[in-house]
Structures are given as C-alpha cells and as structure tokens.
Short mmCIF file of C-alpha atoms in Angstrom, two decimals:
data_model
loop_
_atom_site.label_atom_id
_atom_site.label_comp_id
_atom_site.label_asym_id
_atom_site.label_seq_id
_atom_site.Cartn_x
_atom_site.Cartn_y
_atom_site.Cartn_z
CA MET A 643 82.14 117.84 74.25
CA ARG A 644 81.39 115.22 76.82
CA ASN A 645 83.85 112.87 78.24
CA SER A 646 82.71 109.95 80.25
CA VAL A 647 83.90 106.68 81.91
CA ILE A 648 81.57 103.76 81.98
CA ILE A 649 82.32 100.70 84.18
CA ALA A 650 79.95 97.69 84.15
CA PHE A 651 81.00 94.37 85.50
CA THR A 652 84.30 93.76 83.70
CA ALA A 653 83.58 95.98 80.66
CA VAL A 654 85.40 99.33 81.03
CA THR A 655 85.05 101.86 78.35
CA LEU A 656 86.96 105.17 78.46
CA VAL A 657 85.94 107.91 76.02
CA LEU A 658 88.41 110.75 75.56
CA GLY A 659 88.16 113.24 72.86
CA GLY A 660 86.11 111.07 70.63
CA GLY A 661 88.34 108.01 70.98
CA SER A 662 87.44 104.94 73.01
CA THR A 663 89.21 102.00 74.51
CA SER A 664 87.31 98.91 75.73
CA PHE A 665 88.19 95.78 77.79
CA ALA A 666 86.32 92.71 76.49
CA GLN A 667 83.45 91.47 78.59
CA VAL A 668 83.75 87.97 80.07
CA GLY A 669 82.11 84.97 78.50
CA ARG A 670 78.69 84.08 79.71
CA VAL A 671 76.76 81.05 80.70
CA PRO A 672 73.04 81.16 81.67
CA ASN A 673 72.43 83.55 84.46
CA GLN A 674 76.10 83.55 85.37
CA ILE A 675 79.42 84.94 84.12
CA LEU A 676 82.27 82.56 83.07
CA LEU A 677 85.87 83.73 83.88
CA THR A 678 87.89 82.66 80.89
CA GLU A 679 91.60 82.39 80.51
CA GLN A 680 91.56 85.33 78.16
CA GLN A 681 89.72 87.54 80.61
CA PHE A 682 91.94 86.53 83.44
CA ASN A 683 95.12 87.45 81.44
CA SER A 684 93.26 90.73 80.46
CA TRP A 685 92.70 91.65 84.15
CA ILE A 686 96.26 90.88 84.93
CA LEU A 687 97.51 93.17 82.27
CA SER A 688 94.80 95.70 82.76
CA GLY A 689 96.04 99.11 81.50
CA THR A 690 98.78 97.78 79.23
CA GLY A 691 96.48 97.11 76.38
CA GLN A 692 97.83 93.52 76.18
CA SER A 693 95.95 90.23 76.66
CA GLU A 694 98.82 87.74 76.09
CA ARG A 695 100.12 85.52 78.93
CA PRO A 696 101.64 87.88 81.63
CA GLU A 697 105.09 86.22 81.51
CA THR A 698 105.32 86.86 77.80
CA TYR A 699 104.58 90.53 78.33
CA LEU A 700 107.08 90.73 81.25
CA GLU A 701 109.84 89.14 79.23
CA SER A 702 109.46 91.82 76.55
CA GLN A 703 109.44 94.51 79.47
CA LEU A 704 112.68 92.86 80.80
CA THR A 705 114.47 93.04 77.41
CA LEU A 706 113.29 96.69 77.01
CA LYS A 707 114.47 97.54 80.50
CA VAL A 708 117.95 96.13 79.97
CA ASN A 709 118.27 97.70 76.55
CA GLN A 710 117.19 100.98 77.98
CA LEU A 711 119.69 100.87 80.65
CA ALA A 712 122.46 99.94 78.24
CA ASN A 713 121.56 102.91 75.98
CA GLN A 714 122.33 105.29 79.06
CA ILE A 715 125.32 103.56 80.51
CA GLU A 716 128.07 101.17 79.34
CA LEU A 717 127.13 97.52 80.40
CA SER A 718 129.41 94.55 80.01
CA ASP A 719 128.10 91.20 78.73
CA GLU A 720 128.44 89.95 82.39
CA GLN A 721 126.40 92.81 83.69
CA ARG A 722 123.71 92.26 81.19
CA SER A 723 123.62 88.53 81.98
CA ARG A 724 123.28 89.31 85.73
CA LEU A 725 120.53 91.80 85.16
CA ARG A 726 118.60 89.40 82.84
CA LEU A 727 118.94 86.57 85.31
CA ALA A 728 117.68 88.71 88.05
CA GLY A 729 114.79 89.93 86.06
CA SER A 730 113.92 86.49 85.10
CA GLY A 731 113.84 85.59 88.85
CA ASP A 732 111.27 88.32 89.37
CA ILE A 733 109.21 86.98 86.59
CA ALA A 734 109.27 83.42 87.90
CA ARG A 735 108.23 84.48 91.31
CA PHE A 736 105.35 86.62 89.79
CA HIS A 737 104.38 83.65 87.61
CA ARG A 738 104.20 81.09 90.47
CA GLN A 739 101.79 83.51 92.39
CA VAL A 740 99.66 84.24 89.39
CA GLU A 741 99.36 80.57 88.37
CA ALA A 742 98.22 79.63 91.86
CA LEU A 743 95.41 82.14 91.60
CA ARG A 744 94.61 81.20 88.07
CA LYS A 745 94.01 77.62 89.06
CA THR A 746 91.36 78.87 91.41
CA LEU A 747 89.57 81.24 89.23
CA VAL A 748 89.77 80.36 85.57
CA GLY A 749 86.81 78.27 84.45
CA GLN A 750 84.69 79.31 87.47
CA SER A 751 81.24 80.83 87.05
CA PHE A 752 80.12 83.81 88.97
CA GLU A 753 76.81 85.58 89.74
CA PRO A 754 76.70 88.98 88.02
CA ASN A 755 76.69 90.75 91.43
CA LYS A 756 79.73 88.83 92.49
CA ILE A 757 81.90 89.03 89.56
CA GLN A 758 83.93 91.90 91.37
CA GLU A 759 85.16 89.30 93.84
CA PRO A 760 87.67 87.55 91.44
CA TYR A 761 88.54 91.01 89.92
CA GLN A 762 89.58 92.27 93.33
CA LYS A 763 91.73 89.13 93.92
CA ILE A 764 93.52 89.84 90.50
CA GLN A 765 94.05 93.60 91.16
CA PRO A 766 97.20 93.36 93.35
CA PHE A 767 98.96 91.53 90.51
CA SER A 768 97.81 94.06 87.91
CA GLN A 769 99.00 96.89 90.17
CA GLN A 770 102.50 95.23 90.40
CA ILE A 771 102.73 95.33 86.58
CA GLN A 772 101.52 98.97 86.41
CA ALA A 773 104.24 99.90 89.18
CA GLY A 774 106.81 98.07 87.12
CA LEU A 775 107.90 94.51 88.09
CA PHE A 776 111.67 95.42 87.86
CA ASN A 777 111.43 98.63 89.84
CA GLU A 778 112.16 99.32 93.61
CA ASN A 779 112.36 96.28 95.92
CA SER A 780 112.73 93.88 92.96
CA LEU A 781 115.64 91.33 92.54
CA PHE A 782 116.45 93.24 89.33
CA ASP A 783 116.67 96.49 91.18
CA LYS A 784 118.85 95.06 93.88
CA VAL A 785 121.29 93.41 91.46
CA MET A 786 121.38 96.64 89.44
CA ARG A 787 122.40 98.69 92.42
CA SER A 788 125.29 96.23 93.25
CA THR A 789 126.38 96.00 89.65
CA ILE A 790 126.61 99.68 88.44
CA SER A 791 128.10 102.62 90.16
CA SER A 792 126.06 105.16 92.10
CA GLU A 793 126.83 107.77 89.42
CA ASP A 794 125.45 105.66 86.75
CA GLN A 795 122.35 104.77 88.84
CA GLU A 796 121.77 108.59 89.28
CA LYS A 797 122.32 109.16 85.57
CA TYR A 798 119.70 106.48 84.64
CA GLU A 799 117.17 107.73 87.29
CA ASN A 800 117.46 111.25 85.75
CA TYR A 801 116.93 109.79 82.33
CA LEU A 802 113.77 108.15 83.43
CA SER A 803 112.45 111.13 85.25
CA ASP A 804 113.06 113.48 82.36
CA ARG A 805 111.56 111.09 79.77
CA TRP A 806 108.47 110.62 81.90
CA HIS A 807 108.14 114.43 82.49
CA ARG A 808 108.51 115.16 78.72
CA GLN A 809 105.88 112.46 77.93
CA TYR A 810 103.51 114.01 80.62
CA LEU A 811 103.90 117.67 79.23
CA ALA A 812 103.15 116.46 75.72
CA CYS A 813 99.96 114.73 77.01
CA VAL A 814 98.97 117.96 78.91
CA LYS A 815 99.35 120.13 75.65
CA ALA A 816 97.34 117.58 73.64
CA GLN A 817 94.59 117.55 76.27
CA ILE A 818 94.48 121.36 76.49
CA ALA A 819 94.04 121.40 72.69
CA ILE A 820 90.98 119.07 73.22
CA LEU A 821 89.77 121.45 75.90
CA GLN A 822 90.26 124.45 73.59
CA GLN A 823 87.47 123.13 71.38
CA SER A 824 84.88 123.75 74.08
CA ILE A 825 86.58 126.42 76.25
CA PRO A 826 88.39 128.87 73.90
CA MET A 827 91.78 130.20 75.41
CA THR A 828 94.42 132.54 74.24
CA SER A 829 97.95 131.24 73.61
CA LYS A 830 99.03 132.85 76.92
CA GLN A 831 96.27 131.23 78.85
CA ARG A 832 97.16 127.78 77.33
CA ASP A 833 100.75 128.24 78.38
CA ALA A 834 99.63 129.17 81.97
CA LEU A 835 97.44 126.15 82.20
CA VAL A 836 100.28 123.85 81.16
CA LYS A 837 102.28 125.30 84.06
CA MET A 838 99.30 124.86 86.43
CA LEU A 839 99.03 121.22 85.46
CA ASP A 840 102.76 120.47 85.58
CA ILE A 841 102.57 118.05 88.43
CA PRO A 842 103.48 114.65 86.67
CA PRO A 843 101.95 111.45 87.99
CA ARG A 844 103.89 108.59 89.40
CA ARG A 845 105.79 106.68 86.87
CA SER A 846 103.61 103.73 85.65
CA GLN A 847 103.37 101.16 82.91
CA SER A 848 99.73 102.30 82.17
CA ARG A 849 98.58 103.17 78.77
CA ILE A 850 98.53 106.75 77.68
CA VAL A 851 94.76 106.93 78.19
CA TYR A 852 95.27 106.90 81.89
CA MET A 853 97.80 109.77 81.71
CA GLN A 854 95.22 111.66 79.70
CA LEU A 855 92.48 110.99 82.48
CA TYR A 856 95.13 112.04 85.08
CA THR A 857 95.61 115.47 83.19
CA PHE A 858 91.87 116.24 83.53
CA TYR A 859 91.90 114.94 87.08
CA ARG A 860 94.67 117.46 87.86
CA LEU A 861 92.47 120.18 86.26
CA GLY A 862 89.78 119.15 88.81
CA GLN A 863 92.17 119.59 91.58
CA LEU A 864 92.76 123.30 90.63
CA SER A 865 90.79 125.90 92.75
CA ALA A 866 88.92 128.90 91.47
CA GLU A 867 91.69 131.07 92.99
CA ASP A 868 94.35 129.21 91.04
CA LEU A 869 92.48 129.83 87.85
CA LYS A 870 91.43 133.41 88.42
CA SER A 871 94.92 134.83 87.92
CA GLU A 872 94.71 133.81 84.18
CA PHE A 873 91.03 133.20 83.20
CA ASP A 874 87.84 135.25 83.33
CA GLY A 875 84.76 134.23 85.35
CA ALA A 876 83.05 132.37 82.64
CA GLN A 877 86.26 130.45 81.74
CA VAL A 878 86.83 129.56 85.43
CA ASP A 879 83.39 128.18 85.93
CA ALA A 880 83.68 126.16 82.67
CA LEU A 881 87.12 124.84 83.60
CA ARG A 882 85.95 123.91 87.12
CA ARG A 883 82.84 122.17 85.78
CA PHE A 884 84.97 120.19 83.32
CA GLY A 885 87.55 119.22 85.83
CA ALA A 886 84.87 118.16 88.38
CA GLN A 887 83.71 115.34 86.14
CA TYR A 888 87.07 113.63 86.81
CA ALA A 889 87.11 113.64 90.48
CA GLN A 890 85.61 110.12 90.52
CA MET A 891 88.64 108.88 88.63
CA GLU A 892 90.81 108.92 91.77
CA PRO A 893 90.31 105.13 92.47
CA THR A 894 90.99 104.20 88.86
CA LEU A 895 94.20 106.30 88.87
CA ARG A 896 95.40 104.80 92.11
CA ALA A 897 94.82 101.28 90.63
CA GLN A 898 96.96 102.26 87.58
CA ASN A 899 99.71 103.49 90.13
CA LEU A 900 99.59 106.99 88.79
CA LEU A 901 98.56 108.28 92.28
CA PRO A 902 100.39 107.58 95.62
#
C-alpha cells in the first residue's frame, strides 16, 4: 500500500489508508489565480475541515470550551458569563486582524508561481486556530485562571491531557492495523509498536488526518536499534522504509501545531 501527500498551489490532497481529503483549488482567471472569499476562509480554517467564516467556527469552539469546562468542574452562571465574555474578546481581536488582511487579499489575482505569497500571510492565523484561540496567553485563559481555583484548573488540565492521550493511542492502533496489511506482525509486536509510538503530539484543533500523519512520522523517527528488539531484519527494513516516506511531513505537522 502506498500513502502519499500531494501539494500543488493551494490544492492539498492527503491519502491515508485508501481515504482522501482535499482542499478546493482557488478560482481561476486567464493566466492567473483569483483568491476568493471561500478560499480565504478555507485557508484560515485549514486543518479543521470547515470553510465557514472563521468567527462562526470560533463561536462554536467557545461554546464547546465552556461546556467542556463545566462538565469537569462546577461553574456558576456568573463564571460562565465571564468566560464567554473573555472568549468573545479573543474572537473580536482575531476577527479584526483577519478582516484587515482579508481586505488586502480577497478578490486579488496572483501569478501561479506567486500564489504561496498570500498563503504565507494567512498561515499565522491558521496556526492560531490550530493551537486553540482560547488556550495559553488568551484573554479566556487569563479570566479562567482568575475565576476558578488552582485545584479545578489542574483537574481540567488533567482531563484534557488524558483525553488527548486516549485519542492518540486509538489513532496509533488504527494506523498499525493499516500497516499490518503490508507488514504482517504478531499481536505481541503490535503491542510493542504501540508503546514505541506512544509519544503524543501537541494538543491541536487539527483534523484526525493530521494525527494519522503524525503517527507514521513518529514511526520514521524510530531507529533500527529501537525496532530490532521486537522485529526481525525484514520487518525492520520494511518499517524503516515505510516511516521514511513521512519525514517530509515535518513542516506540515508544525503548521498544524502538532510539533513544537
């Protein structure tokens, strides 16, 4: 089985285990590429699978964040209101910055060899969303830390970390099942590989497809010595070759905030 990642202009296609995810290509005018409203939004929300206006997506994320927090610790109506107000402030600040850039880019046409220029200008905003707009250094985070106790903060952080770790382990096991189709392994070997790959990425808002890529990227980081303790020579060579295909994904994973 062959997995590949194809990047051309603004069209990104990720093929994993027979499934694919594509970002729409920008509208075209003769000999140039027109940056449309839809494409601008898609780039801002790159990795989320959404193409709505960013503020609409962020409002839904704020509601999810507050509800998630309330499910772990008891929040009063006043605390909820303060958190929502703080989150709305983060969204408003983000919106102002995005709209200033939108006015300079949307509706402009670019030579095919220069389409990466607007993309690079948009990337910092996309990375903010991938990192989580309401996380560390946000107004929401500051208000949360002044609103709830340190014990409740620790409880919530442990919940987020445990949830992310479980999600990652489920992804690792699913990807090893895909790998099993081309590189047969015993149950003991599969369990050993799960342990070797048990280095979760940074928490991110990216879609699961990027966590799947990260899993195979981690495989590529394992040395022959790491693998020899559990696999025979032919398996080691096959696993190393497979993992090597994903070394080039490091910039993509960094852009999705999965790597430091």
